[in-house]
Each structure stands twice: as C-alpha cells, then as structure tokens.
Short mmCIF file of C-alpha atoms in Angstrom, two decimals:
data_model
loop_
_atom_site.label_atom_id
_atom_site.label_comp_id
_atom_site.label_asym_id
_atom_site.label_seq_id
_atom_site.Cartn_x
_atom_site.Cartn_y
_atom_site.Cartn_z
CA UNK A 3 -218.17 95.18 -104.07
CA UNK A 4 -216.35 92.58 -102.33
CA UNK A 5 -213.55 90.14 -104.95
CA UNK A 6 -213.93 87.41 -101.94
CA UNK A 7 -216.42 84.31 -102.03
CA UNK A 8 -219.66 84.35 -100.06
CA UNK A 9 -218.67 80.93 -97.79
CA UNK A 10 -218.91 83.56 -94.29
CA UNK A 11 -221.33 84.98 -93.02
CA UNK A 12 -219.27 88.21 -91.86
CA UNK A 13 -220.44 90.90 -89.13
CA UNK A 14 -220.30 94.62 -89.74
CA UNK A 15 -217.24 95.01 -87.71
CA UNK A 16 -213.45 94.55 -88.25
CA UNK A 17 -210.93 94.56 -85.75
CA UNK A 18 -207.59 95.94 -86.45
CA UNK A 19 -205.90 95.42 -82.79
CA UNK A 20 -206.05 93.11 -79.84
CA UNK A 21 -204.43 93.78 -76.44
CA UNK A 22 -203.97 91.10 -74.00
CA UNK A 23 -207.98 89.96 -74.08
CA UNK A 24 -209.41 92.72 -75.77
CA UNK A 25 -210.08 93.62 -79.46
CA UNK A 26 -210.22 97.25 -80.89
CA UNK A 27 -212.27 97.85 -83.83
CA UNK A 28 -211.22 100.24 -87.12
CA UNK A 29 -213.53 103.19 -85.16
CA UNK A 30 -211.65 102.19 -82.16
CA UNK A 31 -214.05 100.78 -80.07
CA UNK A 32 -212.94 97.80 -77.49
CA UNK A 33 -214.56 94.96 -76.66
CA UNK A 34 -214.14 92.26 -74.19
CA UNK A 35 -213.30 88.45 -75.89
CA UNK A 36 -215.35 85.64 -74.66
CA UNK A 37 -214.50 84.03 -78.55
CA UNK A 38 -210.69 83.56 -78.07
CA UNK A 39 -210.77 83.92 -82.22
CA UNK A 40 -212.95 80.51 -81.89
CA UNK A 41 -210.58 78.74 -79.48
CA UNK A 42 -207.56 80.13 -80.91
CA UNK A 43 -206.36 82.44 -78.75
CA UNK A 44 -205.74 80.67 -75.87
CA UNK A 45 -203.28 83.38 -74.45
CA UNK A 46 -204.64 86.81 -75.63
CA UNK A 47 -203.90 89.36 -78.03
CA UNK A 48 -200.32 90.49 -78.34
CA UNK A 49 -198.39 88.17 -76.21
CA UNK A 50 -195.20 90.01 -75.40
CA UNK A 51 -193.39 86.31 -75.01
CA UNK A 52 -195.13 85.00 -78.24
CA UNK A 53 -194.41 87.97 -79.97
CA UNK A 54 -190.40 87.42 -79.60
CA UNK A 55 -190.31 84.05 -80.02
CA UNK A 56 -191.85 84.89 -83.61
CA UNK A 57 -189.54 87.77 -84.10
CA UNK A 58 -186.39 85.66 -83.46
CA UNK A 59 -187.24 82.86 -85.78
CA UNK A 60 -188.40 85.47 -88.11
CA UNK A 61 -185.09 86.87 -88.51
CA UNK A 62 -183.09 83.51 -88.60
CA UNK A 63 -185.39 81.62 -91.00
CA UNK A 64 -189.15 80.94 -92.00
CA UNK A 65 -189.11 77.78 -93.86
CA UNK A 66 -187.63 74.48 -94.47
CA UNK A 67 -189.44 71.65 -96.43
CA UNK A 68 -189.41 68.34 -94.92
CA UNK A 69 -186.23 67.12 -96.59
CA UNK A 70 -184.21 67.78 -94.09
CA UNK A 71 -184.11 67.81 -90.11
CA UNK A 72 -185.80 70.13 -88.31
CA UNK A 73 -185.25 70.32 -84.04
CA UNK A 74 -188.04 72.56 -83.33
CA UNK A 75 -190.40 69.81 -84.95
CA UNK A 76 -188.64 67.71 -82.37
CA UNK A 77 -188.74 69.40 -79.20
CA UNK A 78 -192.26 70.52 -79.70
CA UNK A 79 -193.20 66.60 -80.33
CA UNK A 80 -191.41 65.51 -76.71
CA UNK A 81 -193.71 68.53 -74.98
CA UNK A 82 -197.08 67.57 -76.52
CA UNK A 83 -196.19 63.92 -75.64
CA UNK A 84 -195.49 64.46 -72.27
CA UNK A 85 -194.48 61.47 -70.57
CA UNK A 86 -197.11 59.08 -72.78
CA UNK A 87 -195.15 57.50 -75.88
CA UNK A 88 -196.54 59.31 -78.88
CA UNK A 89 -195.40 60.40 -82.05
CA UNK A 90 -196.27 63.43 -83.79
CA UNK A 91 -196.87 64.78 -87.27
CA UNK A 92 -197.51 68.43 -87.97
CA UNK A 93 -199.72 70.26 -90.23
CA UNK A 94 -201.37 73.48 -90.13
CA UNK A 95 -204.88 73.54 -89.31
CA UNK A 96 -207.66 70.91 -87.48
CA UNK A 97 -209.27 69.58 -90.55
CA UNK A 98 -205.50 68.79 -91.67
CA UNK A 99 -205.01 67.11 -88.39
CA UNK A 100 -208.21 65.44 -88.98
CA UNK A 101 -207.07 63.78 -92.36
CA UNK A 102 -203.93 62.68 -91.70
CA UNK A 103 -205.72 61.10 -88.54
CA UNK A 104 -208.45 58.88 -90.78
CA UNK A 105 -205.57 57.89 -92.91
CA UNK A 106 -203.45 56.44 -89.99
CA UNK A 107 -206.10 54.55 -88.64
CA UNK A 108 -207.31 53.02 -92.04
CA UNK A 109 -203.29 52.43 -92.94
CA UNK A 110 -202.70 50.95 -89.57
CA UNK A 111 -205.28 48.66 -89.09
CA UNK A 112 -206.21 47.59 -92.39
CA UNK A 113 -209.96 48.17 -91.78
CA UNK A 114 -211.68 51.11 -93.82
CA UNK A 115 -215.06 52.08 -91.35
CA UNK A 116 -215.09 54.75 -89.16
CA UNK A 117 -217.45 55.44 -86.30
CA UNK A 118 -218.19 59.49 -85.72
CA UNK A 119 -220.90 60.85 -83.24
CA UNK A 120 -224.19 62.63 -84.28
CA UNK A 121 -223.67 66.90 -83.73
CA UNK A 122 -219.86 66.41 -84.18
CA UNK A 123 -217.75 68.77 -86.07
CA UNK A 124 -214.51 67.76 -87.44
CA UNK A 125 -213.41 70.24 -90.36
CA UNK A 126 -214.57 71.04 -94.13
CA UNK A 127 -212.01 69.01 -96.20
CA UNK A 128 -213.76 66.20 -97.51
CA UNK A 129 -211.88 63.68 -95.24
CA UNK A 130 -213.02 65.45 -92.04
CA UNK A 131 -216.21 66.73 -93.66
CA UNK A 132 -217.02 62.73 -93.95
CA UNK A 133 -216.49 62.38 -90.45
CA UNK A 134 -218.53 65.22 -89.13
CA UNK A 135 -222.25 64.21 -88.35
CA UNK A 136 -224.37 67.09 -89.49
CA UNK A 137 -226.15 66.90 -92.11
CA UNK A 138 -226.12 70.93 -92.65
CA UNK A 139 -222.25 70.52 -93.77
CA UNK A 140 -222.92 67.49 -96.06
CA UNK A 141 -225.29 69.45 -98.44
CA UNK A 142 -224.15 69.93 -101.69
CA UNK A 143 -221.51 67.77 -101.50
CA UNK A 144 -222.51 64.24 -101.68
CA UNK A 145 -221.44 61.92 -102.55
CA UNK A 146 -219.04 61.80 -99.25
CA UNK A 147 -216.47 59.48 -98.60
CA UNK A 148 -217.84 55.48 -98.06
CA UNK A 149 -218.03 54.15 -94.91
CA UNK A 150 -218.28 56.65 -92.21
CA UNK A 151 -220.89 56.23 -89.90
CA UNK A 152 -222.52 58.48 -87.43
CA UNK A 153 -224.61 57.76 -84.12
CA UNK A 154 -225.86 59.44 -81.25
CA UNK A 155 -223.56 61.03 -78.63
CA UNK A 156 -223.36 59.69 -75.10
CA UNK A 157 -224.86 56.24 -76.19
CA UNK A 158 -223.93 52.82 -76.40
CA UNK A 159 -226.76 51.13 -78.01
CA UNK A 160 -225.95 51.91 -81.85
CA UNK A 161 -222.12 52.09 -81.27
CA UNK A 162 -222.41 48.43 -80.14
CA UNK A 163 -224.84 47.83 -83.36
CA UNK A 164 -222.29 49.09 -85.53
CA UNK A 165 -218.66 48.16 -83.87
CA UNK A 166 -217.57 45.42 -86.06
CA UNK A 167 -214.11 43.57 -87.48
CA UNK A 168 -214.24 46.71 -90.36
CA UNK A 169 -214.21 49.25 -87.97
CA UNK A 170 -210.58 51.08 -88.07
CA UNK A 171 -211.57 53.85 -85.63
CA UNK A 172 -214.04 55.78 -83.05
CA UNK A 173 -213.77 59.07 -83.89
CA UNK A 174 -214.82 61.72 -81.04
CA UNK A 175 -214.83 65.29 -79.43
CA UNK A 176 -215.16 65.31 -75.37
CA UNK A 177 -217.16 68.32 -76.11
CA UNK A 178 -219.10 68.66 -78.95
CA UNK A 179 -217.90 72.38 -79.50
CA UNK A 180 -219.77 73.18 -83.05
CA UNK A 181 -222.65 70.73 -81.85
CA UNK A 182 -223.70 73.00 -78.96
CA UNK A 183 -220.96 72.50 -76.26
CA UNK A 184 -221.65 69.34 -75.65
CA UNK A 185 -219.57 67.09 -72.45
CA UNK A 186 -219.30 63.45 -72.82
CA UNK A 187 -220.08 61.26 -69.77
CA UNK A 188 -217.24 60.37 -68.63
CA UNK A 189 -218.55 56.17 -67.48
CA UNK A 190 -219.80 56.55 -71.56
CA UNK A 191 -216.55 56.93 -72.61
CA UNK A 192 -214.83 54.40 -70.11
CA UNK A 193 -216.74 51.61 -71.61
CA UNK A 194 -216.84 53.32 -75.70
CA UNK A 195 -212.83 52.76 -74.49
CA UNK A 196 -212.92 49.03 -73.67
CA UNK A 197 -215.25 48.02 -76.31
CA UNK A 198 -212.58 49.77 -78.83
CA UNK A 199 -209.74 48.02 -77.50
CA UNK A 200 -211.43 44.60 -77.44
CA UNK A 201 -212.38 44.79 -80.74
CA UNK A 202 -209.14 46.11 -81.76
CA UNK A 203 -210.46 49.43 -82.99
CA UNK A 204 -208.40 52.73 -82.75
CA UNK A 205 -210.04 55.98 -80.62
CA UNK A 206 -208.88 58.60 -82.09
CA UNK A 207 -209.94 61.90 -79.82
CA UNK A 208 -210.63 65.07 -81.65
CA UNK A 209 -208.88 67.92 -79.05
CA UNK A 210 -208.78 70.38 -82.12
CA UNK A 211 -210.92 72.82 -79.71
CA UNK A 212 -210.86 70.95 -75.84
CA UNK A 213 -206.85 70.69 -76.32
CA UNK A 214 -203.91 73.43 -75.27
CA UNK A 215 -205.78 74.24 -71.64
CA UNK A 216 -208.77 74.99 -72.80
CA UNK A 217 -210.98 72.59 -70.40
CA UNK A 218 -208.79 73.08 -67.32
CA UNK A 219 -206.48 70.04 -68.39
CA UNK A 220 -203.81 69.73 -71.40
CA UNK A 221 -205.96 67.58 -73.12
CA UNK A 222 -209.23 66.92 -72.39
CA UNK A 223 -208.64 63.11 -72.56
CA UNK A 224 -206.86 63.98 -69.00
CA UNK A 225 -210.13 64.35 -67.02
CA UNK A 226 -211.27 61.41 -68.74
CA UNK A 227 -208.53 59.28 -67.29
CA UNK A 228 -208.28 57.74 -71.26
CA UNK A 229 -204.88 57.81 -73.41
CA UNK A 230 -206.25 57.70 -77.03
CA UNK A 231 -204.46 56.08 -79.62
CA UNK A 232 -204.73 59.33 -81.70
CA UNK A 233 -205.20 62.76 -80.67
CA UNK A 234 -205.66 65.52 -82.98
CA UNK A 235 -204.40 69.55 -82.38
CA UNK A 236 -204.85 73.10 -83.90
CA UNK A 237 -206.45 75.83 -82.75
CA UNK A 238 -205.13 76.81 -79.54
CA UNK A 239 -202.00 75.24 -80.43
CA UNK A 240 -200.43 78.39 -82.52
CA UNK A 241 -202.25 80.82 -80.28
CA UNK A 242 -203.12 82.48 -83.80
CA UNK A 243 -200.37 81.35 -86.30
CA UNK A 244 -202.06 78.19 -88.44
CA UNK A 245 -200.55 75.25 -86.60
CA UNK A 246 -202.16 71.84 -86.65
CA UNK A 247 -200.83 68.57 -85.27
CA UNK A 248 -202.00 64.86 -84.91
CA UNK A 249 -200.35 62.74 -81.89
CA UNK A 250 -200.52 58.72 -82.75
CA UNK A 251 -198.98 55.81 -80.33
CA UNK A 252 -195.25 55.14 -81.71
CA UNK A 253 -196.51 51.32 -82.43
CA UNK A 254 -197.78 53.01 -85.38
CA UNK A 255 -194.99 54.40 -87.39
CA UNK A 256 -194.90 52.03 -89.66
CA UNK A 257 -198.08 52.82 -91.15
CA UNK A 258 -196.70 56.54 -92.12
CA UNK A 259 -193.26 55.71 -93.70
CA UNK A 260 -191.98 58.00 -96.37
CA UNK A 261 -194.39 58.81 -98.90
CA UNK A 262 -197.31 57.85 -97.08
CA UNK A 263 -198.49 61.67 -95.99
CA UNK A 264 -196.90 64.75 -95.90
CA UNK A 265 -197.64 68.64 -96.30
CA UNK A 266 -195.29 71.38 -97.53
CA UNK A 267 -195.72 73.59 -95.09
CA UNK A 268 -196.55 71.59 -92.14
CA UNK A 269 -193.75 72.06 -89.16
CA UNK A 270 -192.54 75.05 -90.84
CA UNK A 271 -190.10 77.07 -88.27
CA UNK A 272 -192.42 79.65 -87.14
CA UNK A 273 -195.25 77.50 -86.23
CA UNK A 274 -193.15 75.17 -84.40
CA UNK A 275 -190.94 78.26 -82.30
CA UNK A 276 -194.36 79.80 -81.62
CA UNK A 277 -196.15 76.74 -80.68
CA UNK A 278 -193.63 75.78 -78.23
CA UNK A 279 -193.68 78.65 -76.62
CA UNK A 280 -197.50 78.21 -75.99
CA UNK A 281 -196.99 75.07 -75.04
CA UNK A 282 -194.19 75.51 -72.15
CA UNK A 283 -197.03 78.59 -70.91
CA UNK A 284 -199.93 76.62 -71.03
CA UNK A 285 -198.50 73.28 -69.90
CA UNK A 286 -197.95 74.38 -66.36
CA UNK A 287 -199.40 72.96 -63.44
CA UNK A 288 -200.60 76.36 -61.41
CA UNK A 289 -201.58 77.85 -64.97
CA UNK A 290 -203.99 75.02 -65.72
CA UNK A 291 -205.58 74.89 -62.39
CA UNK A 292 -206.46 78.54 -62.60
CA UNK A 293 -208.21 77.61 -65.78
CA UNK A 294 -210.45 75.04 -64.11
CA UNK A 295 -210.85 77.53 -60.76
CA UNK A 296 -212.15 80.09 -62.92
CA UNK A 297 -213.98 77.99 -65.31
CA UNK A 298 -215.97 76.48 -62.70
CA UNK A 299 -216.68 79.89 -60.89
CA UNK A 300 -217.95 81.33 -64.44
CA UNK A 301 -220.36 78.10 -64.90
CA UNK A 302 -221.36 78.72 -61.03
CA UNK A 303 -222.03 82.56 -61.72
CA UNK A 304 -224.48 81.89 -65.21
CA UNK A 305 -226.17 78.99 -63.39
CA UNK A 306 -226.46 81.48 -59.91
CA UNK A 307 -228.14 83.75 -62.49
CA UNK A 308 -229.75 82.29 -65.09
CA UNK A 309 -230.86 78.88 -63.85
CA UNK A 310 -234.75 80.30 -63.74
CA UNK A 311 -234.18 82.43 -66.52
CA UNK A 312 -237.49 80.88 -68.68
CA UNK A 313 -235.68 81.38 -72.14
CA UNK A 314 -232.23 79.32 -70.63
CA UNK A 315 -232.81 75.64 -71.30
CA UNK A 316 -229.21 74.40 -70.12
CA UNK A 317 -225.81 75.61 -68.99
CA UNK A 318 -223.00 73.40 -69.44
CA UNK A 319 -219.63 73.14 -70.33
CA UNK A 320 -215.59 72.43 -68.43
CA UNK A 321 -212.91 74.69 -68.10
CA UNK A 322 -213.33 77.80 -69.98
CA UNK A 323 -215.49 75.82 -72.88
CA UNK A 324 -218.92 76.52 -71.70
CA UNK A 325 -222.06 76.49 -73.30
CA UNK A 326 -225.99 78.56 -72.78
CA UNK A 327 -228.38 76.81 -74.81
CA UNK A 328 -231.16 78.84 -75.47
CA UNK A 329 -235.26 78.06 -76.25
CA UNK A 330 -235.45 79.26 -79.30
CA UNK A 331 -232.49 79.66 -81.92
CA UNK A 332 -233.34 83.37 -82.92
CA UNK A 333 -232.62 84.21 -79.33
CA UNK A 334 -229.03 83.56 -80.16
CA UNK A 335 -228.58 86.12 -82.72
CA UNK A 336 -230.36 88.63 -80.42
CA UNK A 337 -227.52 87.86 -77.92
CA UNK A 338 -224.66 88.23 -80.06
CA UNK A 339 -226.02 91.68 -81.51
CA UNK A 340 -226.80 93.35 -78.39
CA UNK A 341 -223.83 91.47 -76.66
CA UNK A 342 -221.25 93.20 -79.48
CA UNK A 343 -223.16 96.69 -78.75
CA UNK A 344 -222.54 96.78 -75.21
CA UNK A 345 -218.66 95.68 -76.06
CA UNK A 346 -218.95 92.00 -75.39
CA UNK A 347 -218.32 89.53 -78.36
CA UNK A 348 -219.84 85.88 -78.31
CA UNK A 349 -220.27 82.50 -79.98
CA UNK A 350 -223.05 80.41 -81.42
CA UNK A 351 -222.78 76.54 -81.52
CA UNK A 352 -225.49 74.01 -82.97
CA UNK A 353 -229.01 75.79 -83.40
CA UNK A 354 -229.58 77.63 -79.75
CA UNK A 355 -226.43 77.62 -78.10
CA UNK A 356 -224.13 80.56 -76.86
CA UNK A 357 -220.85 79.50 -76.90
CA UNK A 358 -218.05 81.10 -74.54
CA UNK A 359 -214.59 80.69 -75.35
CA UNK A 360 -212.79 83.23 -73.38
CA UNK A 361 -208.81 83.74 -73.52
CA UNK A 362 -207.66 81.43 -70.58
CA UNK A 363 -205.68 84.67 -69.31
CA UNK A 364 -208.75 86.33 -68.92
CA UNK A 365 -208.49 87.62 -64.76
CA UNK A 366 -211.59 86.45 -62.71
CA UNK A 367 -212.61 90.18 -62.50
CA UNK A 368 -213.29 90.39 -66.80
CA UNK A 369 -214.17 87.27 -66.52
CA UNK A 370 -217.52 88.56 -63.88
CA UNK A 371 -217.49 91.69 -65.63
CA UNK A 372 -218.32 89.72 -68.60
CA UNK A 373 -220.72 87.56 -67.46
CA UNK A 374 -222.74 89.79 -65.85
CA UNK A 375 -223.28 91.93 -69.09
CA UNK A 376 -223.98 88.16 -70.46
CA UNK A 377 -226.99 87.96 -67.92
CA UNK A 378 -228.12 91.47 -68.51
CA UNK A 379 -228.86 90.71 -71.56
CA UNK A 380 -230.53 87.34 -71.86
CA UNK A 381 -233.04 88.67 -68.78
CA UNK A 382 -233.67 91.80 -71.24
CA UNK A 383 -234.23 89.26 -74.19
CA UNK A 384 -236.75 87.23 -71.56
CA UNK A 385 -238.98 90.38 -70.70
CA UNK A 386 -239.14 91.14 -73.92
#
C-alpha cells in the first residue's frame, strides 16, 4: 500500500533512466518523449554538459543562504536579462515565481486587483492558485485570495470592463499550456499592452512553460515584439533540477528591499551552475532557429495528416509547444494509452487536448518518427 497522498493521478509505469530524448522503464522498455517531463526537459535526458556542470559545483559546495553574496545568482541574472534592464529574483519552482510576481506588482504599484485570463494555469500555491482561471483547481479551497479577476482569453471587451485605477497587474500565458495549448493573437496582445501602460497597470507574462526555447524564441514575449514588466521562469529553466525565477524592470527594486520576500533555498549553487549552463545552450541564435524550423515542420506534418481526420477539431501551437484538440475528451486518454504501448509518451491539456512537448534536441527524424505513430493512432481511434 502506498505511504504517499492521492493528489496524482499516476500511470502504471516508472522510469528509472533517460538517454538523450528517450526514457527506459524498470522492465526496460524505451520510449520516445514528446512530454519533455512537462516542459522541463528542454535538453534531454542525461546531458553530458549539464551533468558536469552539476558534478563540479557538487563537489565545491551545494548551499549558501542568502546572507551572503553569491556570483552564480549574478551571472545567471545578466544572461536571462539579455540586453533589456531587468532584475531577477530566484526561487525554485513556477508557482514560486508566480507569488513573488503578485507581490511585486501589488508592492509596487500600490493597487491590490489583478486581471488573469479564463483557461489559464498559474501554479497550486494559493497565490498562483488565485490567479489561475479554472474553476476545477479552485474547488475545495475557497475562499481564494480577494480581488483576482478572470476573463476570456484573446478578448478585449471584459478586460476593458474591468481595467481600472485598482488594477496592479495583467497577468498572462502566450500559450495557455494547461488550458489546451492555447496562442494569443498577437494584435490582442499589442493593444492588452497599451491599455496596461496607459492605465499604469503592470503585465506581468507567465513564461513558466513558453520560456527557455521552448516556442522557437527565448521568451515567448520575443515573437510578440512586447517587453513585460514581469516575466516569470521554471520549468525549462533547470532542465530538471527545481529552479524557478521571476524577471521585474530594475525601476522596481524598491518595492523588494530586505525583508520584503525571500526563500531559503532559492539561488542555491546548484540550481544557479546548472541553470546557466542551460541557458548559454539554449540562448543561441542557430539553436533557437532549429527549434522554430522543426516546430513548424511538426505542426505542418499533423495538419498534412490529420486536418480531415473527423475526431481532430484543431491543431495549434509555436515552436515545439503544440497542441491536438480532440472531439471528445475520452479520446484523449485513448491516445495516451495506446500512444505509451507503442513506445510514445504524451500530454493532455484542458478537457480534449493532446499536448506535445518534445525535448527541443529532439532530431527532425524522431521528431517524424514520432508523429507519424501520433497519426497512426488517432486514425485507428477514428475507425473505431
């Protein structure tokens, strides 16, 4: 009998290895990753540069609290700033990220309402639970924190309705991941952009999952042509090892002076050596360009063969962050089981959705190889 809490809903399968972007099971079967660990794994399974970065910081030191200085907090915050002028603070997951970004905004602006989107996910904890607009993660938890507000995606009649001199922040994804892989329209969030800024309200961009590559640019904002005021990280970030972080524009540091936030082990050595090392891999040029080449020749090869598919209601998605939504939500499950049979593992987002996360490493020939047991599979599920 298992001593852990019911809270996942586990498959019958545990895997024990992972080579580049494969996982091996305990009975040593391998299957190909379009999950990436739920964007996590943004560079595959036993990273041979990853693996020594760890290593070496392993065998200097693990830990320091933040008391004193720490460099690799420091270079890491110059690479995820690039050359725009923010500021970081680290933590160690997305929902962390999430919470120290709700209490910036309220700090900074002095305003306590917060704007989220309808189907958005932003973590458990009650801060970014608030913030999330599905009702499914709410239950059993009210009452949530006051004044959050949720309305639809891609619209600008309610967020107008509701935008007022309270509002501290617009809180979004670019793509709804847990919604159902949803893209934002990219004129929608121009003008969500300009009505923010004229009414002195912060955006604060949610790239927990669409961050570290995984759309074909660094941050998703980047296609967008936007520079947030806040931008939230984890996930892909540690390629594995917890590592959250939330970027905020350097006019606001004095909103988190000393004692205003914090977290023990947030920036601790090994997250920050391994997460710069993902970051100098990722953040190339030629590297993310593959990722959008072979993003958009995935989305071309599911549309080539699924577009009259009658149980395929929508393909959509950017970069390797691509979503199948299905007509009926039971469909989904059938996917997943006979996908993990024939040695391909998947995702489900929102009620009917497939969701394909696939290592951005993963060559163009797994990548096909993939995809075509993907199609297999829905046209058996169609005939059936």
């Amino acid at each position: 009998m298992t001593k852990l809490f019911p809270n996942y809903s586990r498959r019958a399968v545990e895997f024990v290895a992972g080579e580049q972007n494969y996982l091996i099971d305990s009975d040593g079967k391998k299957y190909l990753d379009f999950t990436s660990g739920i964007g996590v794994m943004n560079l595959g399974y036993n990273h041979p540069q990853l693996n020594q970065v760890l290593e070496e910081q392993a065998s200097k030191i693990w830990h320091t609290p933040n008391l004193y200085e720490n460099s690799l907090q420091e270079t890491l915050a110059k690479q995820l700033a690039g050359d725009q002028d923010y500021l970081a603070y680290f933590c160690n997951s997305g929902a962390e990220a999430n919470e120290a970004a709700i209490k910036l905004a309220r700090k900074t602006t002095g305003k306590s309402k917060i704007i989220t989107f309808e189907q958005s996910f932003h973590g458990r904890t009650f801060g970014a639970m608030s913030a999330t607009g599905q009702a499914s993660i709410h239950e059993g938890f009210y009452p949530l924190l006051p004044e959050f507000v949720y309305v639809p995606y891609n619209s600008l009649d309610e967020l107008k309705r509701e935008l007022d001199g309270n509002t501290a922040a617009v809180m979004l994804e670019l793509v709804q991941g847990e919604g159902g892989v949803i893209p934002a329209d990219k004129d929608w969030i121009q003008e969500l952009v300009a009505l923010c800024e004229s009414n002195g309200t912060l955006v604060i961009v949610d790239e927990v999952q669409t961050g570290i590559g995984r759309t074909g640019t660094f941050y998703a904002s980047e296609a967008y042509g936007i520079e947030p005021d806040i931008i939230t990280l984890a996930k892909g970030l540690g390629n594995g090892f917890p590592v959250g972080a939330m970027l905020g524009k350097s006019k606001y540091a004095g909103a988190f002076q000393p004692g205003s936030h914090g977290s023990t082990f947030g920036g601790n050595k090994l997250g920050m050596a391994v997460a710069g090392k993902v970051t100098e891999l990722i953040r190339q040029r030629d590297f993310l360009n593959e990722t959008a080449k072979k993003g958009a020749a995935a989305l071309s090869q599911l549309k080539d063969n699924l577009s009259e598919l009658p149980i395929v209601v929508d393909i959509r998605g950017t970069g390797l962050m691509i979503g199948i939504e299905l007509s009926e939500s039971q469909l989904v499950g059938a996917a997943i089981d006979k996908l993990e049979e024939n040695g391909v593992i998947v995702l489900k987002a929102g009620s009917s959705v497939l969701r394909l996360l696939p290592p951005l490493t993963m060559n163009e020939t797994e990548l096909s190889e993939g995809i075509e047991k993907i199609c297999q599979v829905l046209e058996e599920l169609a005939d059936v």
